[in-house]
Short mmCIF file of C-alpha atoms and ligand atoms in Angstrom, two decimals:
data_model
loop_
_atom_site.label_atom_id
_atom_site.label_comp_id
_atom_site.label_asym_id
_atom_site.label_seq_id
_atom_site.Cartn_x
_atom_site.Cartn_y
_atom_site.Cartn_z
CA UNK A 242 -97.66 101.35 -145.56
CA UNK A 243 -97.52 104.37 -147.45
CA UNK A 244 -100.74 105.99 -149.15
CA UNK A 245 -99.16 104.98 -152.51
CA UNK A 246 -98.22 101.35 -151.96
CA UNK A 247 -100.54 98.64 -152.53
CA UNK A 248 -103.12 97.03 -150.07
CA UNK A 249 -102.13 94.07 -148.27
CA UNK A 250 -105.69 92.72 -148.36
CA UNK A 251 -106.02 92.72 -152.00
CA UNK A 252 -102.76 94.27 -153.06
CA UNK A 253 -101.89 91.06 -155.15
CA UNK A 254 -102.72 92.66 -158.45
CA UNK A 255 -102.50 96.05 -157.83
CA UNK A 256 -99.41 98.42 -158.46
CA UNK A 257 -100.18 101.34 -156.03
CA UNK A 258 -102.69 102.29 -153.79
CA UNK A 259 -105.57 104.51 -153.88
CA UNK A 260 -105.82 108.00 -154.39
CA UNK A 261 -106.71 109.94 -151.39
CA UNK A 262 -110.00 111.09 -152.65
CA UNK A 263 -110.50 107.37 -153.44
CA UNK A 264 -109.51 106.48 -150.00
CA UNK A 265 -111.93 109.11 -148.54
CA UNK A 266 -115.15 108.02 -150.64
CA UNK A 267 -114.15 104.36 -149.97
CA UNK A 268 -113.56 104.41 -146.36
CA UNK A 269 -116.36 103.69 -143.85
CA UNK A 270 -114.44 103.04 -140.68
CA UNK A 271 -115.35 106.61 -139.26
CA UNK A 272 -119.03 105.21 -138.79
CA UNK A 273 -118.96 101.46 -139.27
CA UNK A 274 -116.59 101.19 -136.17
CA UNK A 275 -119.87 100.99 -134.69
CA UNK A 276 -119.96 97.48 -135.66
CA UNK A 277 -117.02 96.35 -133.70
CA UNK A 278 -118.67 94.07 -131.31
CA UNK A 279 -120.91 92.23 -134.02
CA UNK A 280 -117.97 91.69 -136.16
CA UNK A 281 -115.41 90.26 -133.71
CA UNK A 282 -118.38 88.24 -132.47
CA UNK A 283 -119.22 87.17 -136.46
CA UNK A 284 -115.12 86.53 -136.59
CA UNK A 285 -115.21 84.29 -133.52
CA UNK A 286 -117.86 82.11 -134.49
CA UNK A 287 -116.55 81.82 -137.93
CA UNK A 288 -113.41 80.98 -136.60
CA UNK A 289 -114.80 78.16 -134.08
CA UNK A 290 -116.95 76.52 -136.89
CA UNK A 291 -113.69 76.42 -139.01
CA UNK A 292 -111.70 74.46 -136.72
CA UNK A 293 -114.46 72.46 -135.91
CA UNK A 294 -114.83 71.48 -139.78
CA UNK A 295 -111.24 70.88 -139.63
CA UNK A 296 -110.64 73.71 -142.04
CA UNK A 297 -108.10 75.57 -139.61
CA UNK A 298 -106.59 73.96 -136.98
CA UNK A 299 -107.88 73.97 -133.17
CA UNK A 300 -104.56 75.81 -132.42
CA UNK A 301 -105.16 78.54 -134.98
CA UNK A 302 -108.88 79.27 -134.16
CA UNK A 303 -107.51 79.49 -130.31
CA UNK A 304 -105.37 82.12 -131.21
CA UNK A 305 -107.83 83.82 -133.40
CA UNK A 306 -110.35 84.08 -130.59
CA UNK A 307 -107.65 85.12 -128.12
CA UNK A 308 -106.67 87.97 -130.63
CA UNK A 309 -110.16 89.15 -131.50
CA UNK A 310 -110.87 89.05 -127.41
CA UNK A 311 -108.03 91.46 -127.24
CA UNK A 312 -108.90 93.63 -129.76
CA UNK A 313 -112.47 94.14 -128.38
CA UNK A 314 -110.79 95.19 -125.30
CA UNK A 315 -108.65 97.61 -126.78
CA UNK A 316 -111.55 99.20 -128.51
CA UNK A 317 -113.21 99.12 -125.50
CA UNK A 318 -110.46 100.76 -123.76
CA UNK A 319 -110.01 103.44 -126.13
CA UNK A 320 -106.60 102.26 -127.06
CA UNK A 321 -107.12 101.02 -130.74
CA UNK A 322 -106.31 102.85 -133.38
CA UNK A 323 -108.78 103.13 -136.22
CA UNK A 324 -107.12 103.39 -139.61
CA UNK A 325 -109.12 105.05 -142.95
CA UNK A 326 -106.24 103.29 -144.83
CA UNK A 327 -107.75 99.70 -143.59
CA UNK A 328 -111.07 101.46 -144.96
CA UNK A 329 -113.59 99.57 -142.68
CA UNK A 330 -114.33 97.83 -139.41
CA UNK A 331 -113.48 94.47 -140.96
CA UNK A 332 -110.00 95.34 -142.48
CA UNK A 333 -109.10 96.96 -139.43
CA UNK A 334 -109.61 94.25 -137.05
CA UNK A 335 -108.37 91.74 -139.39
CA UNK A 336 -105.00 93.74 -139.55
CA UNK A 337 -104.68 94.34 -135.86
CA UNK A 338 -105.07 90.49 -135.71
CA UNK A 339 -102.32 89.87 -137.77
CA UNK A 340 -100.31 92.26 -135.67
CA UNK A 341 -101.01 90.37 -132.42
CA UNK A 342 -101.07 86.37 -133.57
CA UNK A 343 -99.21 86.51 -137.20
CA UNK A 344 -99.89 84.61 -139.85
CA UNK A 345 -102.68 82.44 -138.41
CA UNK A 346 -105.01 85.60 -138.68
CA UNK A 347 -104.67 85.16 -142.35
CA UNK A 348 -106.87 81.94 -142.40
CA UNK A 349 -109.82 83.53 -140.58
CA UNK A 350 -111.06 84.88 -143.86
CA UNK A 351 -111.39 81.26 -145.32
CA UNK A 352 -114.91 80.66 -146.58
CA UNK A 353 -116.10 84.01 -146.25
CA UNK A 354 -116.37 87.49 -147.32
CA UNK A 355 -116.89 91.17 -146.53
CA UNK A 356 -119.92 90.61 -148.06
CA UNK A 357 -121.39 88.22 -145.51
CA UNK A 358 -119.54 89.48 -142.84
CA UNK A 359 -121.06 93.00 -143.39
CA UNK A 360 -124.54 91.53 -143.91
CA UNK A 361 -124.31 89.55 -140.51
CA UNK A 362 -122.64 92.38 -138.67
CA UNK A 363 -125.26 94.69 -139.41
CA UNK A 364 -128.17 92.57 -138.80
CA UNK A 365 -126.95 91.85 -135.42
CA UNK A 366 -126.69 95.46 -134.86
CA UNK A 367 -130.28 96.02 -136.06
CA UNK A 368 -131.64 93.26 -134.16
CA UNK A 369 -130.10 94.97 -131.10
CA UNK A 370 -131.96 98.23 -132.27
CA UNK A 371 -134.63 96.37 -132.31
CA UNK A 372 -134.57 95.04 -128.80
CA UNK A 373 -133.59 98.58 -127.42
CA UNK A 374 -136.40 100.03 -128.96
CA UNK A 375 -139.04 97.48 -127.28
CA UNK A 376 -137.59 97.88 -124.24
CA UNK A 377 -137.89 101.85 -124.32
CA UNK A 378 -141.19 101.15 -125.38
CA UNK A 379 -142.09 99.33 -122.68
CA UNK A 380 -140.67 102.03 -120.24
CA UNK A 381 -142.63 105.04 -122.38
CA UNK A 382 -146.31 102.53 -121.98
CA UNK A 383 -145.42 102.29 -118.26
CA UNK A 384 -145.19 106.29 -117.94
CA UNK A 385 -148.44 106.69 -120.00
CA UNK A 386 -150.41 103.86 -117.82
CA UNK A 387 -149.27 105.83 -114.86
CA UNK A 388 -150.75 108.83 -116.00
CA UNK A 389 -153.85 106.93 -117.35
CA UNK A 390 -154.63 105.33 -114.01
CA UNK A 391 -154.27 108.64 -112.19
CA UNK A 392 -156.56 110.65 -114.62
CA UNK A 393 -158.94 107.91 -115.04
CA UNK A 394 -161.86 110.40 -114.30
CA UNK A 395 -160.07 113.77 -115.21
CA UNK A 396 -162.37 115.28 -117.90
CA UNK A 397 -160.91 117.31 -120.64
CA UNK A 398 -162.38 118.40 -124.26
CA UNK A 399 -161.79 115.44 -126.88
CA UNK A 400 -161.34 116.94 -130.19
CA UNK A 401 -161.75 116.71 -134.09
CA UNK A 402 -160.33 119.22 -136.11
CA UNK A 403 -158.80 120.94 -133.11
CA UNK A 404 -162.33 121.74 -132.22
CA UNK A 405 -163.79 120.62 -128.93
CA UNK A 406 -165.91 117.55 -129.91
CA UNK A 407 -167.05 115.66 -126.87
CA UNK A 408 -165.72 115.19 -123.32
CA UNK A 409 -163.49 112.48 -122.78
CA UNK A 410 -160.76 111.52 -119.88
CA UNK A 411 -157.51 112.44 -119.95
CA UNK A 412 -156.56 108.66 -118.83
CA UNK A 413 -158.32 107.44 -122.25
CA UNK A 414 -156.13 110.01 -124.20
CA UNK A 415 -153.22 108.64 -122.66
CA UNK A 416 -154.39 105.29 -123.36
CA UNK A 417 -154.68 106.25 -126.99
CA UNK A 418 -150.79 106.54 -127.16
CA UNK A 419 -150.49 103.12 -125.35
CA UNK A 420 -152.34 101.73 -128.58
CA UNK A 421 -149.84 103.19 -130.60
CA UNK A 422 -146.70 102.41 -128.88
CA UNK A 423 -148.00 98.59 -128.38
CA UNK A 424 -148.39 98.59 -132.10
CA UNK A 425 -144.99 99.96 -132.42
CA UNK A 426 -143.68 97.27 -130.15
CA UNK A 427 -145.38 94.55 -131.98
CA UNK A 428 -144.02 95.89 -134.97
CA UNK A 429 -140.56 95.25 -133.74
CA UNK A 430 -141.59 91.99 -132.91
CA UNK A 431 -142.48 91.02 -136.61
CA UNK A 432 -139.41 92.23 -137.65
CA UNK A 433 -137.42 90.49 -135.32
CA UNK A 434 -138.78 86.85 -136.56
CA UNK A 435 -137.93 87.77 -140.34
CA UNK A 436 -134.62 88.99 -139.34
CA UNK A 437 -133.95 85.51 -137.71
CA UNK A 438 -131.90 84.24 -140.32
CA UNK A 439 -127.94 84.18 -140.45
CA UNK A 440 -126.33 85.31 -143.61
CA UNK A 441 -122.71 84.17 -142.73
CA UNK A 442 -121.34 81.62 -144.51
CA UNK A 443 -123.03 83.13 -148.16
CA UNK A 444 -119.58 84.41 -148.65
CA UNK A 445 -118.95 86.90 -151.46
CA UNK A 446 -122.18 85.67 -153.17
CA UNK A 447 -122.39 82.12 -154.34
CA UNK A 448 -121.40 79.95 -151.23
CA UNK A 449 -118.26 78.36 -150.95
CA UNK A 450 -116.87 74.88 -151.50
CA UNK A 451 -115.43 74.61 -147.98
CA UNK A 452 -117.40 72.13 -145.99
CA UNK A 453 -118.40 75.41 -143.59
CA UNK A 454 -121.18 74.66 -141.10
CA UNK A 455 -123.61 77.46 -141.32
CA UNK A 456 -126.05 76.15 -138.65
CA UNK A 457 -123.58 76.26 -136.24
CA UNK A 458 -122.48 79.78 -137.07
CA UNK A 459 -126.17 80.74 -136.98
CA UNK A 460 -126.80 79.16 -133.57
CA UNK A 461 -123.59 80.89 -132.38
CA UNK A 462 -124.73 84.25 -133.25
CA UNK A 463 -128.51 83.88 -131.80
CA UNK A 464 -130.42 83.25 -134.96
CA UNK A 465 -132.61 80.29 -135.70
CA UNK A 466 -131.27 79.14 -139.01
CA UNK A 467 -129.07 80.29 -141.61
CA UNK A 468 -130.53 82.55 -144.63
CA UNK A 469 -131.33 79.47 -147.53
CA UNK A 470 -130.21 81.83 -150.63
CA UNK A 471 -126.24 83.01 -150.86
CA UNK A 472 -127.58 85.80 -153.60
CA UNK A 473 -129.98 87.36 -151.11
CA UNK A 474 -127.97 86.79 -148.35
CA UNK A 475 -125.36 89.45 -149.27
CA UNK A 476 -128.04 91.68 -151.17
CA UNK A 477 -130.89 92.11 -148.43
CA UNK A 478 -130.93 95.33 -146.55
CA UNK A 479 -134.86 94.88 -145.79
CA UNK A 480 -134.27 94.21 -142.09
CA UNK A 481 -132.88 97.69 -141.91
CA UNK A 482 -135.62 98.99 -144.06
CA UNK A 483 -137.81 97.35 -141.55
CA UNK A 484 -136.22 99.26 -138.89
CA UNK A 485 -136.51 102.73 -140.31
CA UNK A 486 -140.08 102.01 -141.24
CA UNK A 487 -140.88 101.10 -137.58
CA UNK A 488 -138.81 103.85 -136.49
CA UNK A 489 -140.61 106.42 -138.43
CA UNK A 490 -143.88 105.40 -137.75
CA UNK A 491 -142.94 105.53 -133.92
CA UNK A 492 -141.47 108.62 -134.36
CA UNK A 493 -144.67 109.68 -136.13
CA UNK A 494 -146.56 108.77 -133.36
CA UNK A 495 -144.46 110.62 -130.92
CA UNK A 496 -144.59 113.82 -132.59
CA UNK A 497 -148.42 113.83 -132.26
CA UNK A 498 -148.04 113.79 -128.44
CA UNK A 499 -145.04 116.19 -128.56
CA UNK A 500 -147.13 118.44 -130.58
CA UNK A 501 -150.31 117.78 -127.98
CA UNK A 502 -147.82 118.76 -125.29
CA UNK A 503 -147.14 122.03 -127.03
CA UNK A 504 -150.53 122.93 -127.12
CA UNK A 505 -151.49 122.05 -124.13
CA UNK A 506 -148.83 123.60 -122.38
CA UNK A 507 -149.64 127.34 -123.55
CA UNK A 508 -150.96 129.75 -121.54
CA UNK A 509 -154.08 129.91 -123.78
CA UNK A 510 -154.78 126.17 -123.23
CA UNK A 511 -153.36 125.74 -119.89
CA UNK A 512 -154.04 121.94 -119.31
CA UNK A 513 -150.56 120.87 -118.50
CA UNK A 514 -147.50 122.23 -116.83
CA UNK A 515 -144.12 120.49 -118.34
CA UNK A 516 -141.50 119.95 -115.48
CA UNK A 517 -138.73 122.39 -114.89
CA UNK A 518 -136.39 119.38 -115.82
CA UNK A 519 -138.18 119.43 -119.60
CA UNK A 520 -138.68 123.03 -119.91
CA UNK A 521 -136.32 125.66 -121.29
CA UNK A 522 -136.43 129.54 -119.96
CA UNK A 523 -136.13 132.55 -122.65
CA UNK A 524 -132.93 134.57 -122.78
CA UNK A 525 -134.91 137.68 -122.82
CA UNK A 526 -138.59 137.25 -121.65
CA UNK A 527 -138.48 136.01 -118.44
CA UNK A 528 -141.99 134.93 -118.48
CA UNK A 529 -141.55 131.87 -120.89
CA UNK A 530 -141.50 128.38 -120.10
CA UNK A 531 -140.97 127.15 -123.45
CA UNK A 532 -141.34 123.36 -124.51
CA UNK A 533 -138.58 122.88 -126.28
CA UNK A 534 -137.83 118.91 -125.67
CA UNK A 535 -141.44 118.52 -126.94
CA UNK A 536 -140.79 120.44 -130.01
CA UNK A 537 -137.68 118.41 -130.63
CA UNK A 538 -139.30 115.25 -130.21
CA UNK A 539 -142.17 116.79 -132.78
CA UNK A 540 -139.07 117.29 -135.43
CA UNK A 541 -137.24 114.09 -135.32
CA UNK A 542 -139.29 112.43 -137.95
CA UNK A 543 -137.39 115.14 -140.43
CA UNK A 544 -134.23 113.06 -140.13
CA UNK A 545 -136.00 109.52 -139.19
CA UNK A 546 -138.07 109.76 -142.43
CA UNK A 547 -135.26 111.17 -143.76
CA UNK A 548 -133.22 108.14 -143.45
CA UNK A 549 -135.71 105.70 -144.53
CA UNK A 550 -136.18 107.84 -147.54
CA UNK A 551 -132.14 107.82 -148.02
CA UNK A 552 -132.11 103.36 -147.64
CA UNK A 553 -134.94 103.07 -149.80
CA UNK A 554 -133.44 105.23 -152.44
CA UNK A 555 -130.13 103.45 -152.10
CA UNK A 556 -131.10 100.25 -152.57
CA UNK A 557 -133.73 100.99 -155.38
CA UNK A 558 -132.84 99.37 -158.79
CA UNK A 559 -129.72 97.74 -157.39
CA UNK A 560 -128.89 94.72 -159.19
CA UNK A 561 -127.72 91.58 -157.23
CA UNK A 562 -125.68 91.28 -155.20
CA UNK A 563 -123.54 93.41 -153.06
CA UNK A 564 -122.88 96.81 -154.67
CA UNK A 565 -120.86 99.16 -152.87
CA UNK A 566 -123.62 101.61 -152.80
CA UNK A 567 -124.82 99.20 -149.79
CA UNK A 568 -122.01 100.78 -147.58
CA UNK A 569 -124.58 104.05 -147.59
CA UNK A 570 -127.06 101.78 -145.58
CA UNK A 571 -125.47 102.54 -142.06
CA UNK A 572 -124.95 105.88 -140.93
CA UNK A 573 -128.73 107.35 -141.44
CA UNK A 574 -129.80 104.02 -139.62
CA UNK A 575 -127.13 104.73 -136.82
CA UNK A 576 -128.63 108.37 -136.71
CA UNK A 577 -132.28 107.12 -136.67
CA UNK A 578 -131.42 104.52 -133.92
CA UNK A 579 -129.84 107.46 -131.48
CA UNK A 580 -132.76 110.04 -132.64
CA UNK A 581 -135.71 107.79 -131.91
CA UNK A 582 -134.01 106.19 -128.84
CA UNK A 583 -133.64 109.96 -127.23
CA UNK A 584 -137.15 111.06 -128.68
CA UNK A 585 -138.60 108.12 -126.61
CA UNK A 586 -136.61 108.87 -123.68
CA UNK A 587 -137.74 112.32 -123.76
CA UNK A 588 -141.22 111.40 -124.37
CA UNK A 589 -141.31 109.39 -121.08
CA UNK A 590 -139.62 111.99 -119.07
CA UNK A 591 -142.20 114.41 -120.08
CA UNK A 592 -145.10 112.30 -119.78
CA UNK A 593 -143.90 110.98 -115.89
CA UNK A 594 -143.34 114.45 -114.90
CA UNK A 595 -146.40 116.47 -116.51
CA UNK A 596 -148.48 118.19 -114.05
CA UNK A 597 -152.08 118.07 -115.35
CA UNK A 598 -154.32 121.09 -114.45
CA UNK A 599 -157.76 119.18 -113.81
CA UNK A 600 -159.67 122.46 -113.55
CA UNK A 601 -158.57 123.94 -116.77
CA UNK A 602 -159.17 120.78 -118.62
CA UNK A 603 -162.79 120.47 -117.13
CA UNK A 604 -163.63 124.07 -117.79
CA UNK A 605 -162.51 123.65 -121.24
CA UNK A 606 -164.31 120.14 -121.60
CA UNK A 607 -167.60 122.47 -120.57
CA UNK A 608 -166.89 124.94 -123.44
CA UNK A 609 -167.96 124.58 -126.96
CA UNK A 610 -171.33 122.89 -126.17
CA UNK A 611 -169.12 119.48 -125.84
CA UNK A 612 -172.44 117.89 -124.50
CA UNK A 613 -174.52 118.51 -127.61
CA UNK A 614 -174.16 115.00 -128.35
CA UNK A 615 -175.67 113.78 -125.08
CA UNK A 616 -178.58 115.81 -125.50
CA UNK A 617 -179.32 114.52 -128.40
CA UNK A 618 -178.85 111.08 -127.27
CA UNK A 619 -180.76 112.03 -124.57
CA UNK A 620 -183.67 113.00 -127.27
CA UNK A 621 -183.40 109.47 -128.75
CA UNK A 622 -183.25 107.56 -125.54
CA UNK A 623 -186.13 109.79 -123.70
CA UNK A 624 -188.44 110.86 -126.47
CA UNK A 625 -187.56 108.39 -128.85
CA UNK A 626 -186.94 110.98 -131.40
CA UNK A 627 -185.06 109.58 -134.61
CA UNK A 628 -181.38 110.66 -134.12
CA UNK A 629 -181.44 113.15 -137.11
CA UNK A 630 -184.19 114.94 -135.75
CA UNK A 631 -182.58 114.72 -132.45
CA UNK A 632 -179.54 116.33 -134.12
CA UNK A 633 -181.77 119.18 -135.26
CA UNK A 634 -183.45 120.03 -132.17
CA UNK A 635 -180.17 120.22 -130.46
CA UNK A 636 -178.91 122.58 -133.04
CA UNK A 637 -181.34 124.55 -132.17
CA UNK A 638 -180.91 124.55 -128.30
CA UNK A 639 -176.59 125.29 -129.07
CA UNK A 640 -177.62 128.56 -131.30
CA UNK A 641 -180.29 129.56 -128.56
CA UNK A 642 -177.28 129.16 -125.95
CA UNK A 643 -174.93 131.02 -128.21
CA UNK A 644 -177.13 133.51 -128.66
CA UNK A 645 -177.60 134.55 -124.84
CA UNK A 646 -173.65 133.39 -124.10
CA UNK A 647 -174.59 130.43 -121.96
CA UNK A 648 -173.69 126.79 -121.64
CA UNK A 649 -176.14 124.12 -122.45
CA UNK A 650 -176.28 123.16 -118.92
CA UNK A 651 -177.02 126.73 -118.21
CA UNK A 652 -180.21 126.87 -120.32
CA UNK A 653 -183.23 127.10 -118.29
CA UNK A 654 -186.06 124.50 -118.50
CA UNK A 655 -188.86 126.76 -120.45
CA UNK A 656 -186.15 127.45 -122.98
CA UNK A 657 -185.68 123.67 -123.59
CA UNK A 658 -189.26 122.91 -123.21
CA UNK A 659 -189.94 125.60 -125.96
CA UNK A 660 -188.03 123.04 -128.68
CA UNK A 661 -189.88 120.03 -127.30
CA UNK A 662 -192.18 120.00 -124.39
CA UNK A 663 -191.80 116.75 -123.38
CA UNK A 664 -187.95 117.60 -121.99
CA UNK A 665 -187.69 116.97 -118.30
CA UNK A 666 -185.54 117.95 -115.42
CA UNK A 667 -183.50 114.56 -116.19
CA UNK A 668 -181.81 116.45 -119.29
CA UNK A 669 -179.66 118.22 -116.84
CA UNK A 670 -178.08 114.75 -115.79
CA UNK A 671 -176.75 114.63 -119.32
CA UNK A 672 -175.62 117.93 -119.84
CA UNK A 673 -172.60 117.70 -117.47
CA UNK A 674 -169.45 116.76 -118.18
CA UNK A 675 -168.93 114.25 -115.83
CA UNK A 676 -172.27 112.46 -116.56
CA UNK A 677 -171.22 112.70 -120.40
CA UNK A 678 -167.89 110.70 -120.03
CA UNK A 679 -169.64 108.60 -117.23
CA UNK A 680 -171.96 107.51 -119.74
CA UNK A 681 -169.64 106.30 -122.84
CA UNK A 682 -169.17 102.70 -121.17
CA UNK A 683 -169.11 100.99 -124.85
CA UNK A 684 -166.29 98.99 -125.42
CA UNK A 685 -163.32 101.06 -126.01
CA UNK A 686 -165.23 104.43 -124.74
CA UNK A 687 -163.57 106.94 -122.18
CA UNK A 688 -165.96 106.27 -119.18
CA UNK A 689 -163.70 106.17 -116.07
CA UNK A 690 -164.40 102.67 -115.43
CA UNK A 691 -163.36 101.65 -119.20
CA UNK A 692 -159.98 103.46 -118.39
CA UNK A 693 -159.78 101.52 -115.18
CA UNK A 694 -159.99 98.26 -116.94
CA UNK A 695 -157.93 99.06 -119.96
CA UNK A 696 -155.01 100.25 -117.58
CA UNK A 697 -155.08 96.86 -115.90
CA UNK A 698 -155.62 94.72 -119.15
CA UNK A 699 -152.06 96.70 -120.34
CA UNK A 700 -150.56 95.79 -116.89
CA UNK A 701 -151.28 92.49 -117.41
CA UNK A 702 -150.52 91.90 -120.94
CA UNK A 703 -146.93 93.91 -120.36
CA UNK A 704 -146.33 91.55 -117.24
CA UNK A 705 -146.76 88.47 -119.64
CA UNK A 706 -145.07 89.45 -122.77
N1 LIG B 915 -117.58 98.43 -145.80
C1 LIG B 915 -118.32 97.74 -146.47
C2 LIG B 915 -119.86 97.84 -146.47
O1 LIG B 915 -120.19 98.70 -145.66
C3 LIG B 915 -118.03 96.24 -146.21
C4 LIG B 915 -118.27 95.15 -147.59
C5 LIG B 915 -117.16 95.47 -148.74
N2 LIG B 915 -117.35 94.31 -149.50
C6 LIG B 915 -117.03 94.66 -150.63
N3 LIG B 915 -116.88 93.69 -151.39
N4 LIG B 915 -116.17 95.79 -150.98
O2 LIG B 915 -120.51 97.36 -147.41
#
C-alpha cells in the first residue's frame, strides 16, 4: 500500500492516505512495539472468549490464536517487520495476522476497539513493571540488611543539617533505607490491588451489543474482575500515574543514598570505599576514584519526576473518553521503568560492594562533641537536673573543650567538676561513642542490639511476604 492510498483499517470513507507528517506524528509503533506480548495475550483471550460465546467460530478462533503465536515468535526472533504506516502495535499485529491466516483475521476486532485494547495492554505492562520493581526492591533490601548486620556495632556520626549530631551505628543508617525501600514495595502492592481490573470489552467507549463475557477475558489475563464503567475504562491512566508516582518517590530515596555515598567516599570523609566495579577513574588525574554510578543514581529523579509531571500534564483537562493525547502516556513511562530498574540495580551493587572504613567513621563520630546529649542526659539522670539546665551546663562543657582543643571525653574531671561539683568519674562512661550508641535502646533507636533485632524482623517479614 503506497503512502497516499487510503488505510485498510478504516479506508472505507477515506479517498487518500495520510500526509507524511501526519503519519509521523500519528505513529506510535516505534515505542509501543514494546507492548507486543501484552497485545498478543489480550487478542488471544478476546478471540477465545468470542468463540466461547459463539460470536466467532471455534475454527476461526483457533486460526487466530495460532497466527498470533506465530507473530509472537516472529517478533521475538526479530524477523517481524514493523511498519509506521500501520501506526501502532495493534494494527501491525492485526495486519500480519491477515497475511498469515486470511479473512478470519478480520473477525478478531469484533466487539472491541483499539481504545480498550491499548488500555488493557498498557495496564498489563504497568502491572509487570510494578511486579519487577517489587522484586528489585527485594534485592536492594537484602543487600542493605547484609550491610546492616555486618555493621550493627560500627559507630558513625549521625547528622542533622549535615552537622555532626549524635553517634549512631552504620547498621542503623542502612536500616533507615530498608524502611524507605519497604514502603516503596508496599506502594507497589497497593497500586497493584487497584490496577487489578480489566478494561477489555469496554470497546470504543460505550460497551458492545455483542454477548461478550468480560469476566472470562479478565480471568484469562490475570485480572480479578472487569472494570465497571466503559467510559472510565478507556480514559483511565491512573495506574500509569501511580507507577510514576511510586517510581518518583523510590528514585528520590535512591538519590539520597547516592548523595550520601558521594559524600562518604570523598577523601575528606573517607567513610566508605566504592568497589572498583562501581568507580571510574579520571583520564587526567590519576589519583581519582569517581563515584559516577552514585552520581547517576542521584540524577535519575530528573527524568523520572519529569515523566510523572509529563503524564499528569497530558492527562490534565482531557475530556472523557479516549483522546489521542493519551498515546503520549507510553514513552516516558517506559523510560522511567528502565531508568529506575537501572538505578536500583546500581544502588544494590554499590551497597553490596561497599567497604566501610570503621576507623574513620568512629573517629568522626567522636568529633564535633557528638556525645554532648549523652552528657546532658547524664546530668538529668544522675544529678536530677532539669533537661533545660543540663543543656546549659553541657553547653559550657563544650565551650571549655572547644577552647582547649579537646574532645568532651578528654576534659579532666576537675574541669567538669567546676561546672557541677557532683559530676563524678562515672561521667566518662557516657562520653564515649560506644556507650552512647549502646544506650540508645528505645524502640527504633540506634543501639547495636536494636539493629540486630530489626535485621531479624525484616528477614522474617520478607520471607513471609
Ligand atoms: N496507539 C494508540 C494509543 O497508544 C492506540 C489507541 C488508538 N485509538 C484511537 N481511537 N485512535 O493510544
